[in-house]
XYZ file of C-alpha atoms in Angstrom:
205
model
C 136.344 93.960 -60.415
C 138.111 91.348 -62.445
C 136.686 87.852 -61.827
C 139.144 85.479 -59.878
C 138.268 82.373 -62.517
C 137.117 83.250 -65.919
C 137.133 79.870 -67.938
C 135.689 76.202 -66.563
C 135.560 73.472 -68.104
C 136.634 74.623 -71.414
C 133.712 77.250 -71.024
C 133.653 81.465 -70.288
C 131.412 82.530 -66.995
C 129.957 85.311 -67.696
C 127.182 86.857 -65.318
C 123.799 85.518 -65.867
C 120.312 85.579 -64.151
C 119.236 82.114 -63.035
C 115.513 81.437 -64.051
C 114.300 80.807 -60.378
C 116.025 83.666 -58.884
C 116.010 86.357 -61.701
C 116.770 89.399 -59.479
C 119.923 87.549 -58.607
C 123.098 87.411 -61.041
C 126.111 85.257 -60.416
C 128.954 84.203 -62.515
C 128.119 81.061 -64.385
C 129.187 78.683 -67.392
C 128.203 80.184 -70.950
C 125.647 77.861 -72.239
C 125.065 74.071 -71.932
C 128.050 72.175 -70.640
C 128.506 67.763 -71.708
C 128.738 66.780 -67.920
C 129.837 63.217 -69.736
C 132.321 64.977 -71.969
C 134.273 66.698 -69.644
C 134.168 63.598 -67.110
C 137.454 63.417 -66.511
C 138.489 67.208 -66.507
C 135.547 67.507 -64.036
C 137.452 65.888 -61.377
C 140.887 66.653 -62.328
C 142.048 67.988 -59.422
C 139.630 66.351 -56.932
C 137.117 69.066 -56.747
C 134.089 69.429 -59.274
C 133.426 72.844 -60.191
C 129.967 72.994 -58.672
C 130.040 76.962 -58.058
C 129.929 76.950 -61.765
C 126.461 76.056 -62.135
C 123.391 77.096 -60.294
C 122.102 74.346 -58.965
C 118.376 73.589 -58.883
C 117.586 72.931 -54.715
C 120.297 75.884 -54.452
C 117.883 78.272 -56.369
C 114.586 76.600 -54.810
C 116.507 77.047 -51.399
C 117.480 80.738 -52.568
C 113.736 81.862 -54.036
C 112.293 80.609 -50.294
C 114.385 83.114 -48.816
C 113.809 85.712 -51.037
C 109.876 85.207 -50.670
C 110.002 84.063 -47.161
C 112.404 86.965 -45.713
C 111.303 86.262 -42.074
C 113.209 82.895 -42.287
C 116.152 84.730 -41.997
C 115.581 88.272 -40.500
C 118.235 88.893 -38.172
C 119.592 86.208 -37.727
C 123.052 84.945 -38.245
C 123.150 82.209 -40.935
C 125.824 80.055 -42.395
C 125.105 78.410 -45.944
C 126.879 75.347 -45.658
C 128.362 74.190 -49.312
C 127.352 77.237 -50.527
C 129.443 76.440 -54.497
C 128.146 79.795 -56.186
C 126.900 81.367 -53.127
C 123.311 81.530 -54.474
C 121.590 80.956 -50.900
C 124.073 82.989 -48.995
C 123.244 85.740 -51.259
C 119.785 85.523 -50.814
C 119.536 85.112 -47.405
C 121.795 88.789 -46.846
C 119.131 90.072 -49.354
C 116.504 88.510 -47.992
C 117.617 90.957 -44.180
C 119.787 88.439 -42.007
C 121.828 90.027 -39.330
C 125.113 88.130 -40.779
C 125.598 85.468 -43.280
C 128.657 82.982 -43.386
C 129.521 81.320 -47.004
C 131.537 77.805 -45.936
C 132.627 75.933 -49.294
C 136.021 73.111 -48.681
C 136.871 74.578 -52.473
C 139.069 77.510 -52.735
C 137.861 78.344 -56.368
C 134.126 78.258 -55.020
C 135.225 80.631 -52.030
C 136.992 82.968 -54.518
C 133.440 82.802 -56.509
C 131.642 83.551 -53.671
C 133.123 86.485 -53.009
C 132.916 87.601 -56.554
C 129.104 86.895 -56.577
C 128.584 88.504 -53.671
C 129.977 91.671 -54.427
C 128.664 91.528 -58.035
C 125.196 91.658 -55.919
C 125.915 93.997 -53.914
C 125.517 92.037 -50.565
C 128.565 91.573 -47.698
C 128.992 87.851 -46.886
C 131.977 86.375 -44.620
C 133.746 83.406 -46.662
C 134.575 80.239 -44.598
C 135.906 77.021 -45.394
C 134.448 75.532 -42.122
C 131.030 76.469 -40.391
C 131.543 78.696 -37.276
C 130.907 78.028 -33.693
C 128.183 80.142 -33.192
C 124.782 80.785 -35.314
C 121.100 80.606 -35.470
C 120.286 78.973 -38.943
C 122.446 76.743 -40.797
C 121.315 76.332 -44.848
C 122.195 73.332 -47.137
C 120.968 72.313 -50.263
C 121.783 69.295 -52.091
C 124.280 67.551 -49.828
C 121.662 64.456 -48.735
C 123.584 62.504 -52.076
C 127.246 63.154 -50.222
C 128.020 60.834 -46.906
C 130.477 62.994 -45.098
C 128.036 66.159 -45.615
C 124.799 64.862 -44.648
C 126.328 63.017 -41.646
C 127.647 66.099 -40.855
C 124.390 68.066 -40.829
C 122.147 65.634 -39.246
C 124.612 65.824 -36.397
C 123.829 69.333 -36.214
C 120.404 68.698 -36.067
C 121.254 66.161 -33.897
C 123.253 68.882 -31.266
C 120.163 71.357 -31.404
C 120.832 73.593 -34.243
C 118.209 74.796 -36.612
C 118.157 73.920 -40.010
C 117.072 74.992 -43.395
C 116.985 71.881 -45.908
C 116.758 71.775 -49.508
C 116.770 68.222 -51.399
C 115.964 67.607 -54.708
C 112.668 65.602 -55.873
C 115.478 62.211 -57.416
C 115.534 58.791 -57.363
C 117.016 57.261 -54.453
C 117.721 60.488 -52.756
C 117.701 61.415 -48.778
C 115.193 63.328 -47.397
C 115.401 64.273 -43.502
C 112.610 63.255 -40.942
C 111.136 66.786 -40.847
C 108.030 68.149 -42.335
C 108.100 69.863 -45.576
C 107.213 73.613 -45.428
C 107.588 74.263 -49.501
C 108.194 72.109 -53.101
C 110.046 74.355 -55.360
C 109.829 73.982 -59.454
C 113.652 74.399 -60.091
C 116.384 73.041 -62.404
C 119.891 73.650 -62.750
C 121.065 76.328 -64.460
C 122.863 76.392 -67.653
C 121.326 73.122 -68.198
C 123.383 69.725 -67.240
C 120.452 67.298 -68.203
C 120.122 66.867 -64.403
C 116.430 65.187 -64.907
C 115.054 66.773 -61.653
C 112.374 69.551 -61.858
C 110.880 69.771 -58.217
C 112.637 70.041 -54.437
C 111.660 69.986 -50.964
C 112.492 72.604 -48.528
C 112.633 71.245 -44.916
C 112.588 72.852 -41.338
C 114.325 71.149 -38.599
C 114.129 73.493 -35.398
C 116.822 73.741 -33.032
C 116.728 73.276 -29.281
């Protein structure tokens, strides 16, 4: 199965195992990439190429699943920003009834895809989260306005939520309790100088 994008940002993807989620392989930038190098490519076309990278609260959120497989047992789940698909993966691995990828990028969707299949799992690919569902997933999206508005009005309608945020410096952490700290970083390596996130449980209505 040829992959849909084979280069970014001047680098190959090739398939690689993330260190927090080794029984996992997705499609990923060979080696370390100069985030400050590649600036202004990164946001060339208005869309950073954050499928390209496995981010760390995506793998902490992805290893809870895949050691905490009643979170997600039967149940249908979207993974909201999903960029490489890491949590949706895990969370069809991990025995959930149905699992709905939702990324606003076409590249990541086209990733997505890729991933999945390249782990054997079936996911349904979305570019807006569905009506219905028992567990919506997001992990790193507290930094981003529009996306964390748009989950805590989820929360806010009844839904049930799966949180991951990353341990940073003036980041947003929901008013829920904590149910795990994750040691995670991103993968290749981005000198993103976070080690530890926070997985958070808001439950629905």
């Amino acid at each position: 199965m040829r992959v849909p994008i084979d280069r970014v940002l001047g680098c190959e993807l090739t398939p690689r195992r993330p260190p927090g989620c080794p029984e996992l392989e997705l499609w990923l930038v060979a080696g370390h990439v100069d985030l400050d190098a590649h600036c202004e490519a990164l946001m060339a076309d208005g869309r950073a190429p954050y499928f390209a990278f496995s981010w760390g609260a995506g793998q902490a959120l992805a290893r809870y699943l895949l050691d905490h497989p009643a979170a997600v047992a039967d149940l249908r789940v979207v993974d909201f920003g999903a960029g490489s698909g890491i949590a949706a993966i895990a969370a069809a691995r991990a025995g959930a009834a149905a699992v709905v990828a939702v990324d606003a990028d076409p590249d990541a969707r086209a990733m997505i895809a890729h991933n999945a299949a390249h782990n054997g799992v079936a996911l349904q690919i979305a570019d807006t989260v569905p009506d219905d569902f028992d567990l919506l997933l997001a992990a790193d999206v507290g930094y981003e306005g529009a996306a964390a508005a748009y989950v805590a009005h989820l929360g806010a309608q009844g839904h049930t939520l799966l949180l991951c945020e990353p341990e940073r410096r003036g980041a947003v952490h929901p008013t829920a309790e904590a149910v795990a700290r994750i040691e995670a970083t991103t993968f290749p390596d981005v000198d993103y100088p976070t080690r530890f996130n926070v997985i958070y449980r808001i439950p629905g209505r």
